[in-house]
mmCIF file of C-alpha atoms in Angstrom:
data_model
loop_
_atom_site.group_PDB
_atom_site.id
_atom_site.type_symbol
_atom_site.label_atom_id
_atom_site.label_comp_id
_atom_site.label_asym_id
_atom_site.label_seq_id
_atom_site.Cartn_x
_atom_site.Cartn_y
_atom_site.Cartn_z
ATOM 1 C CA UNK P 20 -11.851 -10.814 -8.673
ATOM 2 C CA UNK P 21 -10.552 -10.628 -5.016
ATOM 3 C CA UNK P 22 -8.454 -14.274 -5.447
ATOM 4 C CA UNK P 23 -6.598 -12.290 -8.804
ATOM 5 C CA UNK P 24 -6.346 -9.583 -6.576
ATOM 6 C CA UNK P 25 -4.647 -11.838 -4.041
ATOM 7 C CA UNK P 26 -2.460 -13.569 -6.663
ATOM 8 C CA UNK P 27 -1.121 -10.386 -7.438
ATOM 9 C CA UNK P 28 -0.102 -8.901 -4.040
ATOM 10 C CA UNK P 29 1.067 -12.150 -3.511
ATOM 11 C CA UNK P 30 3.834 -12.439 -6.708
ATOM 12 C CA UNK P 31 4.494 -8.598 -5.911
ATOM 13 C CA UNK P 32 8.123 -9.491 -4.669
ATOM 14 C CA UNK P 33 9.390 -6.015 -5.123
ATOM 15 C CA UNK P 34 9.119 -2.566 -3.584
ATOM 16 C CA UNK P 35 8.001 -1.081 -6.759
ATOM 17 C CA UNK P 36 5.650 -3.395 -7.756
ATOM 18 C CA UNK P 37 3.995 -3.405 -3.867
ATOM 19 C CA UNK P 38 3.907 0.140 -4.396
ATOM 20 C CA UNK P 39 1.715 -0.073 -7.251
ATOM 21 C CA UNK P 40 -0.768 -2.246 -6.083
ATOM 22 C CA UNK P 41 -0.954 -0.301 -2.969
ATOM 23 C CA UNK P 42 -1.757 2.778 -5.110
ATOM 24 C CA UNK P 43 -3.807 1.575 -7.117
ATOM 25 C CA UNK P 44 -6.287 -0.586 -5.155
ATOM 26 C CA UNK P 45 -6.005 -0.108 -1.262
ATOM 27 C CA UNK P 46 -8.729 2.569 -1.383
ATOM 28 C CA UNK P 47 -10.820 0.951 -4.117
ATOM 29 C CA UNK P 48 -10.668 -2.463 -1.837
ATOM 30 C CA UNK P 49 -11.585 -0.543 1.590
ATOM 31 C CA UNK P 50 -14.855 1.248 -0.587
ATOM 32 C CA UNK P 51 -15.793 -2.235 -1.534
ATOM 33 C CA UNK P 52 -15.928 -3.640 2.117
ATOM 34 C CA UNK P 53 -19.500 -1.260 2.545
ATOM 35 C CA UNK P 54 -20.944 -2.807 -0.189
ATOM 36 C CA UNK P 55 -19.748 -6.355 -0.351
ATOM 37 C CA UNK P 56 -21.370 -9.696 0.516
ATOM 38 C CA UNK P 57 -20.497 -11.311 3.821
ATOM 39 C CA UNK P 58 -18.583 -14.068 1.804
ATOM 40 C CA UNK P 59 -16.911 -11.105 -0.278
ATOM 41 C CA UNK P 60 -16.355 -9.171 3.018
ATOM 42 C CA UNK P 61 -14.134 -11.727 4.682
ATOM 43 C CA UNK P 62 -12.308 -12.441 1.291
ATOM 44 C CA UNK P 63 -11.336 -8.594 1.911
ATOM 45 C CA UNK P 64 -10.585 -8.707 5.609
ATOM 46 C CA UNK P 65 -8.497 -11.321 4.528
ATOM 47 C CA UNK P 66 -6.703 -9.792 1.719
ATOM 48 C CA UNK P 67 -6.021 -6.687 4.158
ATOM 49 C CA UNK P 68 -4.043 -8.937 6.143
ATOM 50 C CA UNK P 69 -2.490 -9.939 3.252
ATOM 51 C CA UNK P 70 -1.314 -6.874 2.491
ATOM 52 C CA UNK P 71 -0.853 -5.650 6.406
ATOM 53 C CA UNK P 72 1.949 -8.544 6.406
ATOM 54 C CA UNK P 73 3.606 -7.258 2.931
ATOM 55 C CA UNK P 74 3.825 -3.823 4.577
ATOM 56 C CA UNK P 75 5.314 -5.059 7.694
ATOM 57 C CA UNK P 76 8.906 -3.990 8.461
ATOM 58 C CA UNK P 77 8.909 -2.306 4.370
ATOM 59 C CA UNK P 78 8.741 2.015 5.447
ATOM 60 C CA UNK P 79 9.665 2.216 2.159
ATOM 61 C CA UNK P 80 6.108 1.588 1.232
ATOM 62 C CA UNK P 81 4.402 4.762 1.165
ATOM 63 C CA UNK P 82 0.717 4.593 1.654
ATOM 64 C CA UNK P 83 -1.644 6.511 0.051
ATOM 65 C CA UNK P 84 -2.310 9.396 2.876
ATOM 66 C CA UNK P 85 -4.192 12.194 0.528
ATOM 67 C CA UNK P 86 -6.898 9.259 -0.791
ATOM 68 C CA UNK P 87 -7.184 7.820 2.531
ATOM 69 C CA UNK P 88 -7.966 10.648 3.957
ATOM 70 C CA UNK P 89 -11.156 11.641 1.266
ATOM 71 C CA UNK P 90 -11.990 8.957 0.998
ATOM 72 C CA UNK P 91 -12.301 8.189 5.024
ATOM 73 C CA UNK P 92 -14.318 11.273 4.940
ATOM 74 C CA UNK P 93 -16.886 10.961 2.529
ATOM 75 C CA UNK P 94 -17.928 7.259 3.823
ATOM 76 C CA UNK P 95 -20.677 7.484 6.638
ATOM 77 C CA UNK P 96 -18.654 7.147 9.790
ATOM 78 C CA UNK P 97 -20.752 3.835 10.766
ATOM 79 C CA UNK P 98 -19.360 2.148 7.859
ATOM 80 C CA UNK P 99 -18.138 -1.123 8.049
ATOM 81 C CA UNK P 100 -14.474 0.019 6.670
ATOM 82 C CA UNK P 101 -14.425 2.937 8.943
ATOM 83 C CA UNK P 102 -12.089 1.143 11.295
ATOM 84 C CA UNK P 103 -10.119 0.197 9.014
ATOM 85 C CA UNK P 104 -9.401 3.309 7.095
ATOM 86 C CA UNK P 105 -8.875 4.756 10.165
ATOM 87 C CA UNK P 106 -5.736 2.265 10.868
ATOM 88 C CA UNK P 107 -4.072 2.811 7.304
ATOM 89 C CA UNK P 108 -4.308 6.759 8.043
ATOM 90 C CA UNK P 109 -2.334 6.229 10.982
ATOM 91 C CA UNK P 110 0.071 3.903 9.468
ATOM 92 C CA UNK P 111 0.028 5.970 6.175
ATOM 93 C CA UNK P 112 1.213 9.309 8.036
ATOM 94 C CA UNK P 113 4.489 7.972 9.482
ATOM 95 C CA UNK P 114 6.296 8.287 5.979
ATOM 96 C CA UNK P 115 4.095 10.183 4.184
ATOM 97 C CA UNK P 116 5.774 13.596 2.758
ATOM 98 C CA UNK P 117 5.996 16.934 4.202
ATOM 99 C CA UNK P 118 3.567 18.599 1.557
ATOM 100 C CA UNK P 119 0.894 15.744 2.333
ATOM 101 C CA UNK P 120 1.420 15.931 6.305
ATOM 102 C CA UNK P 121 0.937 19.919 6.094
ATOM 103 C CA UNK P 122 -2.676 19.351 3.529
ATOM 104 C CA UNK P 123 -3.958 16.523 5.781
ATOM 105 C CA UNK P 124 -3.576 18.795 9.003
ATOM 106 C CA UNK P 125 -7.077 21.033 7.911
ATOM 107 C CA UNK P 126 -8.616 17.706 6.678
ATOM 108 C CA UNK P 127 -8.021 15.740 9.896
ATOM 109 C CA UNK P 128 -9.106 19.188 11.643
ATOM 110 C CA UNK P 129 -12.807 18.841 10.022
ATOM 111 C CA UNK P 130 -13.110 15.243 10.316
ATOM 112 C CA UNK P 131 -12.536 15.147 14.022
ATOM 113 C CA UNK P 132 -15.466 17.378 14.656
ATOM 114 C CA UNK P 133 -19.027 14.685 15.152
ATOM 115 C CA UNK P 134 -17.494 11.420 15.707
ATOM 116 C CA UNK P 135 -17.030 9.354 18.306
ATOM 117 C CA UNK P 136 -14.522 8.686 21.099
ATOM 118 C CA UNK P 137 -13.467 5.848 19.423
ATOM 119 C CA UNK P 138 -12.703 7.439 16.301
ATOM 120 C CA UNK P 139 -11.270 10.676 17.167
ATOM 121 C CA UNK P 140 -8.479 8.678 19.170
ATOM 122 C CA UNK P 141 -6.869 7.474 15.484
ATOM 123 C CA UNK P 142 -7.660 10.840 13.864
ATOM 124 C CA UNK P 143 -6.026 12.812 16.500
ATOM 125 C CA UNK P 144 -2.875 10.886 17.061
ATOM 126 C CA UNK P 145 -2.344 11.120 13.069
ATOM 127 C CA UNK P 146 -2.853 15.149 13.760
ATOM 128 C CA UNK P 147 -0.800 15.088 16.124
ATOM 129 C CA UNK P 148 2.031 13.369 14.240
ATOM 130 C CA UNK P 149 1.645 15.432 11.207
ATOM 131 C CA UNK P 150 2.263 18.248 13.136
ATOM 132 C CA UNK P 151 5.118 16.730 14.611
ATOM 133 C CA UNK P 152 6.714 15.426 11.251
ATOM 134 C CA UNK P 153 6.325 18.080 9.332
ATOM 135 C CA UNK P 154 8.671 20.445 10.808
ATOM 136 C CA UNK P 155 8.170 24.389 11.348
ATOM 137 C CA UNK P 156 6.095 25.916 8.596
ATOM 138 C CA UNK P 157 6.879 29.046 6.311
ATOM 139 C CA UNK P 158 4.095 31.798 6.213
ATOM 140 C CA UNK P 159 2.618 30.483 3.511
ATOM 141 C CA UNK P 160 2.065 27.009 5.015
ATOM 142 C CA UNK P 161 0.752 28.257 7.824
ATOM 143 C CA UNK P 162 -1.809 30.366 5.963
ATOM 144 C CA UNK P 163 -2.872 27.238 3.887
ATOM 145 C CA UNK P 164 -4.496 25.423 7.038
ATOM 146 C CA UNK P 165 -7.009 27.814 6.067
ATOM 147 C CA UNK P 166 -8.441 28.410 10.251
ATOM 148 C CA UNK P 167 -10.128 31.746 8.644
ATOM 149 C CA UNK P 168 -12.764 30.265 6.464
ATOM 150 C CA UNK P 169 -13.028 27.318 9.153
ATOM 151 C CA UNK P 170 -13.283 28.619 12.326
ATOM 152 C CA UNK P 171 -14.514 25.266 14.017
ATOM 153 C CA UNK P 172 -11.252 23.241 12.830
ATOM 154 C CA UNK P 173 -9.236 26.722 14.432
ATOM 155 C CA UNK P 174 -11.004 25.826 17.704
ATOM 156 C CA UNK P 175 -10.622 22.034 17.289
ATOM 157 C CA UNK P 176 -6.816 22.550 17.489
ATOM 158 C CA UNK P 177 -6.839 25.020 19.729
ATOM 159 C CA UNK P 178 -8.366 22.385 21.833
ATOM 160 C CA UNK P 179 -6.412 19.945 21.253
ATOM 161 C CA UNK P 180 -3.220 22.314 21.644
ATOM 162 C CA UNK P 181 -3.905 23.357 25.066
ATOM 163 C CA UNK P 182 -4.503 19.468 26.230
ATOM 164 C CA UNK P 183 -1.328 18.613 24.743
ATOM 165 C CA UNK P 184 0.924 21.384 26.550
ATOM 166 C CA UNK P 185 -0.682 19.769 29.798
ATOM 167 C CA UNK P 186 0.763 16.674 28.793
ATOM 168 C CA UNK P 187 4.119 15.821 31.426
ATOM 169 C CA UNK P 188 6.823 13.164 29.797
ATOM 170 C CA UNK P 189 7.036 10.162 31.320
ATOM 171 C CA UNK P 190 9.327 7.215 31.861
ATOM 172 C CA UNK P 191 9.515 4.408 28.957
ATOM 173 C CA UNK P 192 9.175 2.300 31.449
ATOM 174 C CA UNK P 193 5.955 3.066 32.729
ATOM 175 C CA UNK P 194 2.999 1.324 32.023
ATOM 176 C CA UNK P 195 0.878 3.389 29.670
ATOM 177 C CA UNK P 196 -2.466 2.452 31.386
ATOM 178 C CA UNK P 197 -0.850 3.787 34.498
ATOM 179 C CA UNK P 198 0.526 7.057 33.734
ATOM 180 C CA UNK P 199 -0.884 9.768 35.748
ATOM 181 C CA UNK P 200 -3.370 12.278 34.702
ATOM 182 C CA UNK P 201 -1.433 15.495 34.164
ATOM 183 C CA UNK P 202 -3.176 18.454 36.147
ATOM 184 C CA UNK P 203 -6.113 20.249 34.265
ATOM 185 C CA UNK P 204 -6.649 17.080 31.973
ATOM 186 C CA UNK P 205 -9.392 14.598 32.064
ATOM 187 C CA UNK P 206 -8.688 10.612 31.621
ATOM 188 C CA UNK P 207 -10.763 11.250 28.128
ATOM 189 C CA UNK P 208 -8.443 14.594 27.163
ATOM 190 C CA UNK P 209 -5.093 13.016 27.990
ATOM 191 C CA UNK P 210 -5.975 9.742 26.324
ATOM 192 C CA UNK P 211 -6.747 11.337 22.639
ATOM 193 C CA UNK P 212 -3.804 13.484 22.684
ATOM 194 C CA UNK P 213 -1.212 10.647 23.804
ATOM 195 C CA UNK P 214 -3.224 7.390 22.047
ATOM 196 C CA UNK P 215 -3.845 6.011 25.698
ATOM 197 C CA UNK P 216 -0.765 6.805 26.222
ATOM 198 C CA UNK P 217 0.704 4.720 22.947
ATOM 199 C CA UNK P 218 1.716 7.650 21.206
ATOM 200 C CA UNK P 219 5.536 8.032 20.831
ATOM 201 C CA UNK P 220 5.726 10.982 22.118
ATOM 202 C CA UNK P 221 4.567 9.736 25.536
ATOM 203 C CA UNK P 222 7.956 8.048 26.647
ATOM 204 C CA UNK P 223 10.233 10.209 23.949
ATOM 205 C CA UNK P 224 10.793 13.706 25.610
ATOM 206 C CA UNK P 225 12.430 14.876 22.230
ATOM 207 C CA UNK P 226 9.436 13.798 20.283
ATOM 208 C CA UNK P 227 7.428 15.725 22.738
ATOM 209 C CA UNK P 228 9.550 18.867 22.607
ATOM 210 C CA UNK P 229 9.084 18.757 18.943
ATOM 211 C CA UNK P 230 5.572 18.336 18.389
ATOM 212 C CA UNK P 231 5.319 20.347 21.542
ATOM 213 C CA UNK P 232 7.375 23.536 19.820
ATOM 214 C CA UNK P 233 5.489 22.943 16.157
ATOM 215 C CA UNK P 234 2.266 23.221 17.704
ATOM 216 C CA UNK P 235 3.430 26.452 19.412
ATOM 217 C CA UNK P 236 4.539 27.660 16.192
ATOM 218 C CA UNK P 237 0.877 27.233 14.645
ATOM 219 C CA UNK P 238 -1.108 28.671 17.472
ATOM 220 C CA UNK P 239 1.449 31.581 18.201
ATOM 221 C CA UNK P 240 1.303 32.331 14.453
ATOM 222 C CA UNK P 241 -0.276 35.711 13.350
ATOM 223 C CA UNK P 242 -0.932 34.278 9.997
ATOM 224 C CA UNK P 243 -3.045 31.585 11.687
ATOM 225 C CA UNK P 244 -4.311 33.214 13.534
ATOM 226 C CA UNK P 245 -4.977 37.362 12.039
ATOM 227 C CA UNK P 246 -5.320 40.352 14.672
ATOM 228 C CA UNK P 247 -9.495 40.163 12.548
ATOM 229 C CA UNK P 248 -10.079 36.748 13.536
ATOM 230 C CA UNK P 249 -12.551 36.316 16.106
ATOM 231 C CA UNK P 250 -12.387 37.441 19.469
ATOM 232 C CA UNK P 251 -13.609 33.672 20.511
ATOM 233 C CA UNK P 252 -10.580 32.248 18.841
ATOM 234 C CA UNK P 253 -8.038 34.842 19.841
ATOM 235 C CA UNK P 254 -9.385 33.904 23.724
ATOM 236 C CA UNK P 255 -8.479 29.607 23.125
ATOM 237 C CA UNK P 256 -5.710 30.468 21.569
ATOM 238 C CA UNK P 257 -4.580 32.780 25.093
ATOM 239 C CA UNK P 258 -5.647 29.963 27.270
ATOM 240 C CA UNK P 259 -3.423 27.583 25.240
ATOM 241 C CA UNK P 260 -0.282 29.822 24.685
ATOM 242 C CA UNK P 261 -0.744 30.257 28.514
ATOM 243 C CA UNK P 262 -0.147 26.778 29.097
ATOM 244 C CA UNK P 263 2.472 26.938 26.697
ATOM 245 C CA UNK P 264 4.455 29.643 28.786
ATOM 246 C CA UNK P 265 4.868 27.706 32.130
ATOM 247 C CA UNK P 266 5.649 24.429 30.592
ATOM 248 C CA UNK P 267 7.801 22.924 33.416
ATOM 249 C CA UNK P 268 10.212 20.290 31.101
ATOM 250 C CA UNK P 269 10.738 22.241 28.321
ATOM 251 C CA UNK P 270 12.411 25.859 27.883
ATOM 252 C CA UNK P 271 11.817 26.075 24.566
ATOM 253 C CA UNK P 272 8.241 26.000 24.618
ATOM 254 C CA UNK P 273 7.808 27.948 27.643
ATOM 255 C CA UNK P 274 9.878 30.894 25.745
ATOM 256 C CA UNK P 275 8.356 30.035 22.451
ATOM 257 C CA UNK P 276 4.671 30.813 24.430
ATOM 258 C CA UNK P 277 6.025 33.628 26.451
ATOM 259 C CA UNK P 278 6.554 35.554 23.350
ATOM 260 C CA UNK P 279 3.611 34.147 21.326
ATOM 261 C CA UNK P 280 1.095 36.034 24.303
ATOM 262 C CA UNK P 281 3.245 39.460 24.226
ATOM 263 C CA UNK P 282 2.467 39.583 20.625
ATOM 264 C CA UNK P 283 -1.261 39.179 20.780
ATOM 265 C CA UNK P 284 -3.716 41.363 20.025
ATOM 266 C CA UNK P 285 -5.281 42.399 23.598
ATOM 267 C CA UNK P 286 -8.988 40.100 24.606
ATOM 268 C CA UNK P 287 -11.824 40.352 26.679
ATOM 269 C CA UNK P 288 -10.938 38.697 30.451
ATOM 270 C CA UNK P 289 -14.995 39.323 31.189
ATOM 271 C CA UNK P 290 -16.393 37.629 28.424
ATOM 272 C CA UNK P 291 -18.658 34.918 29.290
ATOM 273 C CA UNK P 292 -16.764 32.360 27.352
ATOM 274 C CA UNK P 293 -13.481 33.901 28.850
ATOM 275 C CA UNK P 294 -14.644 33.060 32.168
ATOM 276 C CA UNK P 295 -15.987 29.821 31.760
ATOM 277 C CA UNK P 296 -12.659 28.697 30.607
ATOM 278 C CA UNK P 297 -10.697 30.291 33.766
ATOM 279 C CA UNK P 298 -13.276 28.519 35.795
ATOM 280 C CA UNK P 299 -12.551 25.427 34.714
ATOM 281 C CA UNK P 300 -8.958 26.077 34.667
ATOM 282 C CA UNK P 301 -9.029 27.133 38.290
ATOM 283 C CA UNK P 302 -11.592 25.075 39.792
ATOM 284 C CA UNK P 303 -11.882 21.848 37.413
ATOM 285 C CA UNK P 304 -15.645 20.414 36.407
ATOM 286 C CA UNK P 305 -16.830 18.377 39.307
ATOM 287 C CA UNK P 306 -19.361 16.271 36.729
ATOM 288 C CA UNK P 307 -19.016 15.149 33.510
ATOM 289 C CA UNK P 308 -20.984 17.686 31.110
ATOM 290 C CA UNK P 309 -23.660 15.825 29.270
ATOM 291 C CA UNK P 310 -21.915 12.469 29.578
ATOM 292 C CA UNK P 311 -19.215 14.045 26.905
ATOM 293 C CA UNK P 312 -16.234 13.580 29.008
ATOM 294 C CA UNK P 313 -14.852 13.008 32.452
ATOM 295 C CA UNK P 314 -14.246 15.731 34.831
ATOM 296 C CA UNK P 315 -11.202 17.805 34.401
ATOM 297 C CA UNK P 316 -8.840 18.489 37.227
ATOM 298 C CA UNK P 317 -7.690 22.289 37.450
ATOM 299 C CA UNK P 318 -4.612 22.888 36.211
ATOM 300 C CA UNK P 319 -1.090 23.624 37.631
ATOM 301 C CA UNK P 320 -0.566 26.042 40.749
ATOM 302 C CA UNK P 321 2.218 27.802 38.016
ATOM 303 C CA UNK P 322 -0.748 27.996 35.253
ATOM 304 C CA UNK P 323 -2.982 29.888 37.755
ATOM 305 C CA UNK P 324 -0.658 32.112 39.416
ATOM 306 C CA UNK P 325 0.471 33.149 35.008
ATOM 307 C CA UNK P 326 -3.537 33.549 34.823
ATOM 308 C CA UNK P 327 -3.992 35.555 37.897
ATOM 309 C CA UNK P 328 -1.203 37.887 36.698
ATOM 310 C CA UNK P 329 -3.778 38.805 33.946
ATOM 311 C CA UNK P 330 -7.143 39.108 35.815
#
């Protein structure tokens, strides 16, 4: 079955007929590397490379995002085909459409939450470029991420939102592995919300003004985010629209958060969770907490000074 399989991605000489295949059995193949033989298995692994060279230099193959996604998330995360799932969702949400970039944004949300390091790295930086790609949302759009019947995927972005408006450009030129540590980041935050500092938005200010300003959009959004939502949420989403407002490269953003915080419904500055979070903002965390990440240097002097301003 795999060798016909083979034959057939291998006479598939054009676009249409790749296309086909690629709907049709990518998925099906990746299920069957859980369950296969160790002979079978390597047939696979082999026929993904296959298929990895077909795709090569071809955008105009679109991958199937939507199934990858499911299906990625209803396999035990210690599967065998976890990694590689997790490499056709990234290369699946470069072209993917704007309707599937803006559905896969709640999904990638949820299936962030429980796994590993390793994992959220790929699941993040295809967040992270959905929200980029996909452009500024309408109302409706917006209210379709669906943050009030899941308030742990709101606070996963708001997370991941205030990490990435911490996040300085820098030089293409610079080594990735050596790019600095941008204040009030940890090497663990910086590195899932630039890829190690692979993501194109690292060395592309443009890119980063963009996915910079879309994120803003979300978080700053009163359909997001309603006036009965939480008081927990409405306090991340402050602390990240903060950052937002002093961002030192781009005006943009800065303006874009500036307004965001003026329209927000008022929060409590002496709740405990409140405080914790202007703790760390001020002071950093000297230790890792329960091994989970490395210690997090405060942020800016101009972050602070915006904070104090509402103590």
């Amino acid at each position: 079955l795999i060798e016909s399989i083979q034959l057939r991605f291998a006479l598939a000489a054009s676009d249409e007929k790749m296309q086909k295949l690629v709907n049709l059995l990518l998925v099906p193949l990746l299920d069957k590397l859980d369950i296969a033989s160790a002979t079978v298995r390597t047939k696979i692994i082999g026929l993904l490379g296959q298929i990895n060279k077909k795709l090569k230099g071809r955008p105009q193959i679109v991958l199937p995002f939507g199934a990858l996604i499911k299906s990625t998330f209803e396999k035990e995360p210690s599967g065998f085909s976890q990694s590689f799932r997790l490499m056709y969702i990234t290369m699946a949400v470069s072209n993917a459409d704007t309707q599937s970039l803006v559905e896969a944004i709640p999904r990638l949300l949820e299936g962030i939450r429980g796994r590993s390091k390793a994992q959220q790295a790929p699941l993040a930086t295809a967040l992270l470029t959905a929200v980029m790609k996909c452009g500024e949302l309408d109302d409706t759009q917006i209210k379709g991420l669906g943050f009030d019947s899941s308030p742990h995927s709101a606070e996963t972005l708001l997370a991941c939102a205030k990490d990435l408006f911490l996040v300085n450009p820098v030089q293409q030129t610079q080594n990735p592995g050596a790019i600095p540590i941008a204040a009030g980041l940890s090497a663990d935050s910086q590195a899932l919300v630039t890829n190690n500092g692979k993501a194109s938005w690292v060395s592309d200010k443009d890119e980063l003004q963009t996915l910079k300003l879309n994120m803003a959009r979300i978080v700053g959004s009163g359909q997001a985010f309603p006036v009965e939502a939480s008081d927990q949420l409405h306090q991340r989403r402050f602390m990240a629209l903060l950052c937002a407002s002093v961002d030192p490269y781009f005006q943009k953003v800065a303006d874009y958060g500036k307004d965001s915080l003026k329209r927000m419904r008022p929060v409590d500055y002496e709740s405990r969770l409140f405080v914790d979070m202007a703790n760390t903002m001020f002071l950093g965390t000297a230790s890792a907490k329960d091994n989970a990440e490395l210690p997090r240097s405060p942020v800016s002097p101009a972050i602070r000074l915006k904070l104090l301003g509402y103590l």
